[in-house]
mmCIF file with all atom_site columns, C-alpha atoms in Angstrom:
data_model
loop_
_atom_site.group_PDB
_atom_site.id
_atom_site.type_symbol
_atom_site.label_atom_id
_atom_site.label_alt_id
_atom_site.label_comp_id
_atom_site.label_asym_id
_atom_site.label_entity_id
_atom_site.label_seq_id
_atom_site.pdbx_PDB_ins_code
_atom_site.Cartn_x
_atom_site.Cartn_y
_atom_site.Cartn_z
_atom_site.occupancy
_atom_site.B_iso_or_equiv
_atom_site.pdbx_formal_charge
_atom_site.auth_seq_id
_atom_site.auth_comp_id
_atom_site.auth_asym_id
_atom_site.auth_atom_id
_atom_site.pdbx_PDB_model_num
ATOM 1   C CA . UNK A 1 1   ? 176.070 3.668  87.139  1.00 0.00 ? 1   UNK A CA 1
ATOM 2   C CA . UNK A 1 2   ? 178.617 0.885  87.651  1.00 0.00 ? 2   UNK A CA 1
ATOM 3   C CA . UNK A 1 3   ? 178.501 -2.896 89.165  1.00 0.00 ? 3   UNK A CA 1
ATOM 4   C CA . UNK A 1 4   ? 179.998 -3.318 92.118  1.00 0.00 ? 4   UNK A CA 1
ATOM 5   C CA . UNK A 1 5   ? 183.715 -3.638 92.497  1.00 0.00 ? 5   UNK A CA 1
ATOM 6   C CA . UNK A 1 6   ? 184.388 -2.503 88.600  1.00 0.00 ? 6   UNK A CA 1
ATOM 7   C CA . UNK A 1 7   ? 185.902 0.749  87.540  1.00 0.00 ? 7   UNK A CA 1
ATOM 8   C CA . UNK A 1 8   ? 183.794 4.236  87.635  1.00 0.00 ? 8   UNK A CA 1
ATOM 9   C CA . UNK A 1 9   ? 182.511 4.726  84.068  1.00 0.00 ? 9   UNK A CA 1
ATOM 10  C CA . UNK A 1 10  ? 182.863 8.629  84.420  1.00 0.00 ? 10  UNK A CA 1
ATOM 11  C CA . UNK A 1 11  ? 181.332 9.366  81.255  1.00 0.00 ? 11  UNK A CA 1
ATOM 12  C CA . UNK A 1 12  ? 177.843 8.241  81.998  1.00 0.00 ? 12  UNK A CA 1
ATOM 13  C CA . UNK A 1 13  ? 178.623 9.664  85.625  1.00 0.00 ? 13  UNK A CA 1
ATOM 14  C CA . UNK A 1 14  ? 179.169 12.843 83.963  1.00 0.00 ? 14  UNK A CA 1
ATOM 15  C CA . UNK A 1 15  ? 176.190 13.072 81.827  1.00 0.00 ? 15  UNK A CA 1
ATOM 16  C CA . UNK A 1 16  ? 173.973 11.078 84.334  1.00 0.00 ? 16  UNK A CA 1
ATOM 17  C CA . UNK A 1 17  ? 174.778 14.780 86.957  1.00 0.00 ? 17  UNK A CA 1
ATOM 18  C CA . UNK A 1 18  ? 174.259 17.069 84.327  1.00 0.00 ? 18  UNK A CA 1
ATOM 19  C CA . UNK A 1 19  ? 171.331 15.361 83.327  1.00 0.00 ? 19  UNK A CA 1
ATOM 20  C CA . UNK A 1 20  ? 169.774 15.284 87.059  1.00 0.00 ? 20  UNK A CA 1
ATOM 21  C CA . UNK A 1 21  ? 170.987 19.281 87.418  1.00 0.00 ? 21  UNK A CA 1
ATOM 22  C CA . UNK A 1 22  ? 169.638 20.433 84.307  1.00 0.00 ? 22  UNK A CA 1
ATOM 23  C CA . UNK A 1 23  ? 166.576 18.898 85.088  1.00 0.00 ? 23  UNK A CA 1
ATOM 24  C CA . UNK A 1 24  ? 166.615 20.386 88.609  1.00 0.00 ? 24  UNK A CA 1
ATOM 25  C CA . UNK A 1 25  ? 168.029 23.661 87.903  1.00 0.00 ? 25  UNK A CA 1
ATOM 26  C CA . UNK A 1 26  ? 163.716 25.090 86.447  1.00 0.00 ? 26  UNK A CA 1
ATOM 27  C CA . UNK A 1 27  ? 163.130 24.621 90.238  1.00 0.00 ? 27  UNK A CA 1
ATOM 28  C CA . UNK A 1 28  ? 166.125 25.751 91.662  1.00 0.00 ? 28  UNK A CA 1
ATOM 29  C CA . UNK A 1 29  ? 165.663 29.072 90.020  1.00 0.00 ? 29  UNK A CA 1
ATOM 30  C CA . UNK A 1 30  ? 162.167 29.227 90.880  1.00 0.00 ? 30  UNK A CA 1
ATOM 31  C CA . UNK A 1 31  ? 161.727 32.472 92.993  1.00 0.00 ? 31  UNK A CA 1
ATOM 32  C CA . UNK A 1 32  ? 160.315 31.955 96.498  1.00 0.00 ? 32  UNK A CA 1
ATOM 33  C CA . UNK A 1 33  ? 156.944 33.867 95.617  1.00 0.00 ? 33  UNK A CA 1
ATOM 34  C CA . UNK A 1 34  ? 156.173 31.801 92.805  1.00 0.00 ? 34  UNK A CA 1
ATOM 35  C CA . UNK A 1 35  ? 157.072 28.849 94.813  1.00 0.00 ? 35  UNK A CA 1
ATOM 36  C CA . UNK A 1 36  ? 154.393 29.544 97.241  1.00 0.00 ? 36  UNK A CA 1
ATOM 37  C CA . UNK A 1 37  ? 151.693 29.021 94.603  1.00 0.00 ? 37  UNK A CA 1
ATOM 38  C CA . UNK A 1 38  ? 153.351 25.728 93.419  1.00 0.00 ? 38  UNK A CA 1
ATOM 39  C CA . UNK A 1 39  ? 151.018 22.523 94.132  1.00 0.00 ? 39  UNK A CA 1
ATOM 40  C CA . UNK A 1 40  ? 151.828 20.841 96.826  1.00 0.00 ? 40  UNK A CA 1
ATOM 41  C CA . UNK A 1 41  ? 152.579 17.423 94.838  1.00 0.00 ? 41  UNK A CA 1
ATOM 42  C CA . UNK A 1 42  ? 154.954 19.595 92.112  1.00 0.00 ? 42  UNK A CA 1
ATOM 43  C CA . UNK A 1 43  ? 156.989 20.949 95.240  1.00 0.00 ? 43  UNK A CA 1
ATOM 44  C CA . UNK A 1 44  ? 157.056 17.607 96.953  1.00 0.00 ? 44  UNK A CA 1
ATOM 45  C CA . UNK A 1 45  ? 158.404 15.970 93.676  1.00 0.00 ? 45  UNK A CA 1
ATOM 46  C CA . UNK A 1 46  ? 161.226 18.413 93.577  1.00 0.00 ? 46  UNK A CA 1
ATOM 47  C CA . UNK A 1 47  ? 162.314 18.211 96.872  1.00 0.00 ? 47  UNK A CA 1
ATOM 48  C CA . UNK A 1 48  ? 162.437 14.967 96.517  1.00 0.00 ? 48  UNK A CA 1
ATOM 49  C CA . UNK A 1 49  ? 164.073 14.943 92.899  1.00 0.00 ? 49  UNK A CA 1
ATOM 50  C CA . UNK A 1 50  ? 166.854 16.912 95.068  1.00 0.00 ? 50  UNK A CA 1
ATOM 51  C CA . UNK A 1 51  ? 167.115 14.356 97.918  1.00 0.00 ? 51  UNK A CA 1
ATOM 52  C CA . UNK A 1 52  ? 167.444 11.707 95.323  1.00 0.00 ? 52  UNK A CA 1
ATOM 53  C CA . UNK A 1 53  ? 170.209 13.962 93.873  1.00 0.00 ? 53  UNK A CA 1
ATOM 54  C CA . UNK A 1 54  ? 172.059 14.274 96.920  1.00 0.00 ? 54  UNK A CA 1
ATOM 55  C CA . UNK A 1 55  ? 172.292 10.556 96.982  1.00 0.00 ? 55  UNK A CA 1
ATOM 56  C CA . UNK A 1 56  ? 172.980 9.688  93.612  1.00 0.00 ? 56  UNK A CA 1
ATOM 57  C CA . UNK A 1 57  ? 176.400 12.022 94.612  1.00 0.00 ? 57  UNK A CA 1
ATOM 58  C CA . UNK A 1 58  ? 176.940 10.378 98.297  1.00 0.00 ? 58  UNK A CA 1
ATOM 59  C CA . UNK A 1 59  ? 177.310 7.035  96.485  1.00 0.00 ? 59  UNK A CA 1
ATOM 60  C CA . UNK A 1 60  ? 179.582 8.112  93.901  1.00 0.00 ? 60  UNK A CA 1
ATOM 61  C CA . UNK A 1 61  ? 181.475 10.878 96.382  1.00 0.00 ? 61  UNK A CA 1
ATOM 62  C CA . UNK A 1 62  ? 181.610 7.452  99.197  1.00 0.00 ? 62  UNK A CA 1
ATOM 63  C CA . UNK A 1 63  ? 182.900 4.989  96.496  1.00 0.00 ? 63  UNK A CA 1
ATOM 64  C CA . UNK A 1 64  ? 185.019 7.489  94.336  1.00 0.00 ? 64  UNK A CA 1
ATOM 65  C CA . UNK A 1 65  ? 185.763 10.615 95.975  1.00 0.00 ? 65  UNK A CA 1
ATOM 66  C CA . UNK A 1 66  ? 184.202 14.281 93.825  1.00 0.00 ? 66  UNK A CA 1
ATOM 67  C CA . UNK A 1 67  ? 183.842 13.608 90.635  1.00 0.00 ? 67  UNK A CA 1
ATOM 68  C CA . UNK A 1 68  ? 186.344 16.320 88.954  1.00 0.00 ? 68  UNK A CA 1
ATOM 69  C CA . UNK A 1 69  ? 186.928 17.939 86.126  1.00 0.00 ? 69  UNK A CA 1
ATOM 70  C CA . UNK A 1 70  ? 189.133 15.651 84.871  1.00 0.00 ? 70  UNK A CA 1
ATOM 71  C CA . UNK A 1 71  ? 186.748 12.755 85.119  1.00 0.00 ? 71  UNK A CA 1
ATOM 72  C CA . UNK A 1 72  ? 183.754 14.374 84.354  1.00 0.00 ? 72  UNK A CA 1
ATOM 73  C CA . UNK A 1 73  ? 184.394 17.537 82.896  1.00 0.00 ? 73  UNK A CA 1
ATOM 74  C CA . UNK A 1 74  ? 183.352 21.130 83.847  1.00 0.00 ? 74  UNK A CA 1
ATOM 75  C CA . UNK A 1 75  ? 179.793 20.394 83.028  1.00 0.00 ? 75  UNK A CA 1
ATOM 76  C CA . UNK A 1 76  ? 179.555 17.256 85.176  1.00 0.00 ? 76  UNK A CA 1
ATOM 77  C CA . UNK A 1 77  ? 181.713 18.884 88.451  1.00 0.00 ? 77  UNK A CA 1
ATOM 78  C CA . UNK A 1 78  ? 179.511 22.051 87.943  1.00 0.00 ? 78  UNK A CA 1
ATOM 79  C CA . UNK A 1 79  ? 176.461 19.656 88.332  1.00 0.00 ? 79  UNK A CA 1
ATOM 80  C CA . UNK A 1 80  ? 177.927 17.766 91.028  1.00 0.00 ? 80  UNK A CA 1
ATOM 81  C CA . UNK A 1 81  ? 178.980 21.399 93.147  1.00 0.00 ? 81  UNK A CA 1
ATOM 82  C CA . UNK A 1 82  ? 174.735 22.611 92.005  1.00 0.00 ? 82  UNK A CA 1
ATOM 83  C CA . UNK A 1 83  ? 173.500 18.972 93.935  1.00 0.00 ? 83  UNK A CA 1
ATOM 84  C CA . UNK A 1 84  ? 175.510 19.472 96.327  1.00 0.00 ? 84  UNK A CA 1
ATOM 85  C CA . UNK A 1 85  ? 174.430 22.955 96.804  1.00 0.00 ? 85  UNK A CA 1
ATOM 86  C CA . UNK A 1 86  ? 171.046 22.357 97.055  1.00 0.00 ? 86  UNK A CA 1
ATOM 87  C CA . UNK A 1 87  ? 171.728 19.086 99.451  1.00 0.00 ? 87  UNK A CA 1
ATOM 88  C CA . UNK A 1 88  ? 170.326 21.360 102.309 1.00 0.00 ? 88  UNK A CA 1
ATOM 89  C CA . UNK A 1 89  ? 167.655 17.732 103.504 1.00 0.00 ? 89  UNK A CA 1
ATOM 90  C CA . UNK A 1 90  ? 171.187 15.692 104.570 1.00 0.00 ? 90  UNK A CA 1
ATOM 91  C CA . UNK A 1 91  ? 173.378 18.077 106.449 1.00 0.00 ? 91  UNK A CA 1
ATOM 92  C CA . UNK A 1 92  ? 175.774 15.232 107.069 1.00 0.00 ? 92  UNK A CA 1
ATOM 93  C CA . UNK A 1 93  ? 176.146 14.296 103.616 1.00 0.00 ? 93  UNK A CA 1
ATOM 94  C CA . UNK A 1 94  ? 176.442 18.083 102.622 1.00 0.00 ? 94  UNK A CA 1
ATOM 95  C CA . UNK A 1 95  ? 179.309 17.974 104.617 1.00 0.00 ? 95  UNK A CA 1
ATOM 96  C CA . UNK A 1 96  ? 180.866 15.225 103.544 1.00 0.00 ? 96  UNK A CA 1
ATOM 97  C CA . UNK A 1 97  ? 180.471 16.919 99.920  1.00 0.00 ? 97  UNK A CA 1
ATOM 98  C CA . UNK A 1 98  ? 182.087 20.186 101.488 1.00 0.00 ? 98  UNK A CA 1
ATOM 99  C CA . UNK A 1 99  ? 184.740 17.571 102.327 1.00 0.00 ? 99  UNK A CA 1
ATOM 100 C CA . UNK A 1 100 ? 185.199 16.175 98.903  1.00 0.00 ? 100 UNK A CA 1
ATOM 101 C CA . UNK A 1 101 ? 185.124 19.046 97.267  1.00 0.00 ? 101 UNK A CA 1
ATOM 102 C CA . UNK A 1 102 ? 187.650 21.541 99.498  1.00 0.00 ? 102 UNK A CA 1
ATOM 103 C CA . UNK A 1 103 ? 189.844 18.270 98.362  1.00 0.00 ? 103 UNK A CA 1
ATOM 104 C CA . UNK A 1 104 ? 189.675 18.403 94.876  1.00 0.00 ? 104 UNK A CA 1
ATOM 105 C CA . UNK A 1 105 ? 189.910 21.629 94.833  1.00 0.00 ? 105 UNK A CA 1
ATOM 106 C CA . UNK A 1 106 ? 192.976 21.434 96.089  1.00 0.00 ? 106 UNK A CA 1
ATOM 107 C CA . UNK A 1 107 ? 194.467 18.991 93.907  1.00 0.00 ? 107 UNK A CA 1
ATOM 108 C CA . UNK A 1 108 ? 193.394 21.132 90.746  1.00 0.00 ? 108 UNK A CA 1
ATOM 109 C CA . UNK A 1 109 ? 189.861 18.807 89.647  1.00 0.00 ? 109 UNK A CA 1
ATOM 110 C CA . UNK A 1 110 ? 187.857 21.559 90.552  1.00 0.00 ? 110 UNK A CA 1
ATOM 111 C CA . UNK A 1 111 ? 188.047 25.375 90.981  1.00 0.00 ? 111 UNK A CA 1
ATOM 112 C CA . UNK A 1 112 ? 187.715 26.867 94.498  1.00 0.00 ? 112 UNK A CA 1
ATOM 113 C CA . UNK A 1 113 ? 185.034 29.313 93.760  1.00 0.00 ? 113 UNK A CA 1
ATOM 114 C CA . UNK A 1 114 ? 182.859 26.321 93.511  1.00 0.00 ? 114 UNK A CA 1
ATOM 115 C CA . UNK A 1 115 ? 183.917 24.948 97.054  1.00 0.00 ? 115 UNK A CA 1
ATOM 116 C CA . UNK A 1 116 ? 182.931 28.850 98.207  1.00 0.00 ? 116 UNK A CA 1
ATOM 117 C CA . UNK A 1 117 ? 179.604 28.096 97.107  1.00 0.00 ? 117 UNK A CA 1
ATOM 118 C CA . UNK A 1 118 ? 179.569 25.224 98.751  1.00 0.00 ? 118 UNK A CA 1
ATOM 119 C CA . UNK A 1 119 ? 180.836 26.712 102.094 1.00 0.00 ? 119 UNK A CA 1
ATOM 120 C CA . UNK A 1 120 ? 178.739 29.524 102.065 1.00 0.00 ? 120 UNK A CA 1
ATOM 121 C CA . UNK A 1 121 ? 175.567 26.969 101.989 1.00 0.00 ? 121 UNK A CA 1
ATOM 122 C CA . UNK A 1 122 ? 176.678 24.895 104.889 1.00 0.00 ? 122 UNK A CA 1
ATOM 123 C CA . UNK A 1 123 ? 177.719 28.297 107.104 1.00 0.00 ? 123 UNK A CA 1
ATOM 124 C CA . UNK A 1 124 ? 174.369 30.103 106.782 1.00 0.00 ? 124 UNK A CA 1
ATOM 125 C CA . UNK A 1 125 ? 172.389 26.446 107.238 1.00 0.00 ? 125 UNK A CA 1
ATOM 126 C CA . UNK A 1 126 ? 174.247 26.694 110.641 1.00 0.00 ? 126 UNK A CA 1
ATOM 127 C CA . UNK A 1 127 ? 172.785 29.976 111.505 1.00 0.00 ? 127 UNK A CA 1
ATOM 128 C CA . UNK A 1 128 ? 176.669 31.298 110.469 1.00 0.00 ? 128 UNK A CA 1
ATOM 129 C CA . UNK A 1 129 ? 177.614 34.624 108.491 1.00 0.00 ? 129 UNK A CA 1
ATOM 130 C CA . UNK A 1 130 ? 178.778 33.732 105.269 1.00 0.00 ? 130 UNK A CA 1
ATOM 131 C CA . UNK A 1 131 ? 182.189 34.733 104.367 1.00 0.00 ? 131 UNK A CA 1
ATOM 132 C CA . UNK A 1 132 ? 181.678 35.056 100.153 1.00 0.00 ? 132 UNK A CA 1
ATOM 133 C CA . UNK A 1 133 ? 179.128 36.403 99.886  1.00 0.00 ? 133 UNK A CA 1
ATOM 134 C CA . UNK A 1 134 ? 176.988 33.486 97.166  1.00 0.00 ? 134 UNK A CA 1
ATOM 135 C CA . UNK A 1 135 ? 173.865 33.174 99.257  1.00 0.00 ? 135 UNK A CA 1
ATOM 136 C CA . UNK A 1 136 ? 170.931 35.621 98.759  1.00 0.00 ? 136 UNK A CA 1
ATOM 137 C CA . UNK A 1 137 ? 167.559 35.017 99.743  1.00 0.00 ? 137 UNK A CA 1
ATOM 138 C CA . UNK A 1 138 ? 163.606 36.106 98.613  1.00 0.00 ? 138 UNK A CA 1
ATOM 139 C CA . UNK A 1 139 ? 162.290 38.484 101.149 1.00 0.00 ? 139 UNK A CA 1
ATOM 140 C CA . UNK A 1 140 ? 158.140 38.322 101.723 1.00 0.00 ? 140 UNK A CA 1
ATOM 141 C CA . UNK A 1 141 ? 158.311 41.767 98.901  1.00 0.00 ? 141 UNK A CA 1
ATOM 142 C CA . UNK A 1 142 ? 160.377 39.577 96.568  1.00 0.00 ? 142 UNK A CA 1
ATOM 143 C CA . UNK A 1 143 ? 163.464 41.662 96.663  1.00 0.00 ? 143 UNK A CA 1
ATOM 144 C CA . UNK A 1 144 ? 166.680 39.239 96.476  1.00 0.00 ? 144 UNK A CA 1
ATOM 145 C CA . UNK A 1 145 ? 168.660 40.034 99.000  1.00 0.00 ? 145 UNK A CA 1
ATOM 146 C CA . UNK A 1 146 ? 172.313 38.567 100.170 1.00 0.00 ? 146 UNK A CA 1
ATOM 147 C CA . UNK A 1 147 ? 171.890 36.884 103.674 1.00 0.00 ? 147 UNK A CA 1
ATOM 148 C CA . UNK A 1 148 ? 174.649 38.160 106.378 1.00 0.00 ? 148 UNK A CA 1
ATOM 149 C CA . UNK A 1 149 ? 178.147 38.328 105.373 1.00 0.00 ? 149 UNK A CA 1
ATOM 150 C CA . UNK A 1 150 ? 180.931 38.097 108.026 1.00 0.00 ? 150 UNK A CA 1
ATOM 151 C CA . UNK A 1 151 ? 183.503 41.050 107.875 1.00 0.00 ? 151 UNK A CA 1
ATOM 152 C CA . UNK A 1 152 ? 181.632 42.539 104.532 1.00 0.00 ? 152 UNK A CA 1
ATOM 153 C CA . UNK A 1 153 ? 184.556 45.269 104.262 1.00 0.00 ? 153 UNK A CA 1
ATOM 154 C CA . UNK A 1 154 ? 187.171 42.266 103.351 1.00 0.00 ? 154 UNK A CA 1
ATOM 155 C CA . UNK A 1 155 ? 184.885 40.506 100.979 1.00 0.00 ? 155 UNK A CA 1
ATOM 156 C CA . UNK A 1 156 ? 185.956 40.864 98.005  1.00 0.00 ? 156 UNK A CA 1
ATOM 157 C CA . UNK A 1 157 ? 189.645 40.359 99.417  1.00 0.00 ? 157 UNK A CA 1
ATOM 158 C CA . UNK A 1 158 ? 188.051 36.617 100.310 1.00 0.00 ? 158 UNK A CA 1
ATOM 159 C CA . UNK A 1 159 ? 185.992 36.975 96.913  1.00 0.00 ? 159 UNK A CA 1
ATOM 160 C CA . UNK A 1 160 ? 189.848 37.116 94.691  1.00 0.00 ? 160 UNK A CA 1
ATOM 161 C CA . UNK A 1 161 ? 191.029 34.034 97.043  1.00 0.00 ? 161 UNK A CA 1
ATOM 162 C CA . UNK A 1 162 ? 188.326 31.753 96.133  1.00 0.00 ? 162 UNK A CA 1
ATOM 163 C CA . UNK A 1 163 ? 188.635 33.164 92.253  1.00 0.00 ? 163 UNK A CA 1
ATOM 164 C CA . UNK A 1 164 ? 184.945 34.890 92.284  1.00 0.00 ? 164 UNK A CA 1
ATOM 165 C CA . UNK A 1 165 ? 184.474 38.128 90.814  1.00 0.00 ? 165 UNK A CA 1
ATOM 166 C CA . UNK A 1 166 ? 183.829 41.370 93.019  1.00 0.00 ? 166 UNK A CA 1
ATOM 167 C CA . UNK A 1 167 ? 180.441 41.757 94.673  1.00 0.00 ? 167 UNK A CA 1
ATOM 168 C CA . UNK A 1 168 ? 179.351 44.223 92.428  1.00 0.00 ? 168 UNK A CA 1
ATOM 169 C CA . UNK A 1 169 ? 180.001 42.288 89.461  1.00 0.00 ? 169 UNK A CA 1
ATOM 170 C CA . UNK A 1 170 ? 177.667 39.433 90.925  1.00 0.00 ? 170 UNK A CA 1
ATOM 171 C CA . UNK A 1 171 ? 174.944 41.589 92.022  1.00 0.00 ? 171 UNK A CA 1
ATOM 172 C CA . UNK A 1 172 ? 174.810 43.067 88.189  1.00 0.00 ? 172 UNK A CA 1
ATOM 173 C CA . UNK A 1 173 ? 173.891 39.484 87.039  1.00 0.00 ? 173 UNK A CA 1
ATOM 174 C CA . UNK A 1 174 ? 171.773 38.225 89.794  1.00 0.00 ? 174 UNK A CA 1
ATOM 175 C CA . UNK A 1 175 ? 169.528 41.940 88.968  1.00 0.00 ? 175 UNK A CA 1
ATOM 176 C CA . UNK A 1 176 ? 170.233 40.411 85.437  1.00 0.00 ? 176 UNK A CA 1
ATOM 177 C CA . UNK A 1 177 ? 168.163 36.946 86.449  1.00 0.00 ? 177 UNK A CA 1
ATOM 178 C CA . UNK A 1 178 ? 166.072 38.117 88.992  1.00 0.00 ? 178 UNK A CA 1
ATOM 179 C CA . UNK A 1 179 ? 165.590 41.442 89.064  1.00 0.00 ? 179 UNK A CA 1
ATOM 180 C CA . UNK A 1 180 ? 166.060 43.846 92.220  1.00 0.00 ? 180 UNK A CA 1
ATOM 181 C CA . UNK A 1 181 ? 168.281 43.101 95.007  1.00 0.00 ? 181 UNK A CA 1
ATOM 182 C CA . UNK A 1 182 ? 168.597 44.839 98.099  1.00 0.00 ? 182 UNK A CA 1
ATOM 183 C CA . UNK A 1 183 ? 172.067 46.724 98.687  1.00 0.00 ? 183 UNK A CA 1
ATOM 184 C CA . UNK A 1 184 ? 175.072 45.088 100.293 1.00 0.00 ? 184 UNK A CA 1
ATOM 185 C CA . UNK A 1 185 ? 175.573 48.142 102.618 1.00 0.00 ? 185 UNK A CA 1
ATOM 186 C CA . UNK A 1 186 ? 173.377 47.250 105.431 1.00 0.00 ? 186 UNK A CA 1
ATOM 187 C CA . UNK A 1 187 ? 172.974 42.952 105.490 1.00 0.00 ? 187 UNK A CA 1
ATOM 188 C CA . UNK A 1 188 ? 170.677 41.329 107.676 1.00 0.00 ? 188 UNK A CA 1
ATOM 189 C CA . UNK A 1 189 ? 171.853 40.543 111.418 1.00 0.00 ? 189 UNK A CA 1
ATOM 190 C CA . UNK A 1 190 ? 172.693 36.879 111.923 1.00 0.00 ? 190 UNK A CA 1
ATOM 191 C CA . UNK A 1 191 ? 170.587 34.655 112.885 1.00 0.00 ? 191 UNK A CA 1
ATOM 192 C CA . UNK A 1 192 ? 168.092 31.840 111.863 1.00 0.00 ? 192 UNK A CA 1
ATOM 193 C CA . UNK A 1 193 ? 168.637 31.367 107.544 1.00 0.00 ? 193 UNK A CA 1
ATOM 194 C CA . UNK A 1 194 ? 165.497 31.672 105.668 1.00 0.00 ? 194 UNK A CA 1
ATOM 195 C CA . UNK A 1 195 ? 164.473 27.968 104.296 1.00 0.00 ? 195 UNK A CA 1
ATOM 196 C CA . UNK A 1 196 ? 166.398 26.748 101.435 1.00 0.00 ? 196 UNK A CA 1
ATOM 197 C CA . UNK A 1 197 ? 163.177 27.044 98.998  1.00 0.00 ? 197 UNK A CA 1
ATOM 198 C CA . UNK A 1 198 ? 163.332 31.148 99.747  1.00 0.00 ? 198 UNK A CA 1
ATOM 199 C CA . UNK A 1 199 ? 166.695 31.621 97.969  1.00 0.00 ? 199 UNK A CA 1
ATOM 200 C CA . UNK A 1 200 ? 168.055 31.647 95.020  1.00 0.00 ? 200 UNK A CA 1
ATOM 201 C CA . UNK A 1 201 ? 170.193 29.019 93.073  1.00 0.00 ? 201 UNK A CA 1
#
């Protein structure tokens, strides 16, 4: 990546998290009822391909801060926000990237729908409602379905803050990519999230 006490080369830190995302993302996207009948050494490789991920970003996110858009374009901060996403092994370090990335957000090097996706992850990993509304899950009849959302009658309100598109308009292309998904009208109480290998990216 770099040596030690020299300058981030954000180019090849850009391509080097698309790469590892791109790479990833077959996986990711995997629904949970396929996953089931995955070999047990393919699904230990990827969840380990994501824990490598997660630190391949720590070290950069520790030494650098988030790696924005300015430094590694909207590819490379998209892959950074997808790692970071799927960084459900290291809690901590999640958080720190939650950290990071509420920060640059802030300062302009990345867009705050992406830092919503982020959120969202770390609130239902605590057992929490999320508040926009990004995490869905594969229920046991493979129906996609969006795990509890806090206050769902100002969601969309919170949806325009973070810069995400209404509900409905997210639902069309998730039914788009992975067919049905269970209505927004009556979500699932809180309580214990489904692992992070039964949702979706």
């Amino acid at each position: 990546m770099t040596t030690p006490g020299s300058p981030p080369n954000w180019p090849a830190i850009g391509r080097e998290l698309t790469t590892r995302a791109e790479i990833a993302r077959e996986s990711w996207r995997t629904p949970a009822h396929r996953r089931s009948a995955t070999p047990a050494d393919v699904f230990a490789a990827a969840r380990k391909a994501d824990a490598d991920n997660a630190l391949f970003l720590g070290e950069i996110v520790v030494r650098y801060g988030w790696p924005g858009r300015s430094q590694v374009g909207e590819n490379g901060c998209q892959a950074a926000v997808a790692i970071a996403v799927h960084a459900d092994q290291d809690r901590q370090l999640q958080s720190r990237f939650l950290a990071a990335l509420h920060e640059a957000a802030q300062q302009g090097e990345a867009r705050p729908a992406q830092w919503a996706h982020v959120q969202d992850r770390m609130l239902v990993n605590s057992g929490q409602a999320q508040l926009y509304g990004t995490q869905h899950w594969y229920r046991p009849d493979g129906l996609l379905e969006p795990l509890p959302i806090a206050d769902p009658a100002q969601l969309d309100a919170r949806r325009a803050d973070a810069g995400l598109p209404p509900y409905t308009e997210q639902a069309r292309r998730l039914r788009e990519r992975h067919g049905p998904i269970a209505s927004l009208s009556a979500p699932a109480a809180v309580g214990p999230a489904p692992a992070p290998d039964a949702r979706a990216a």
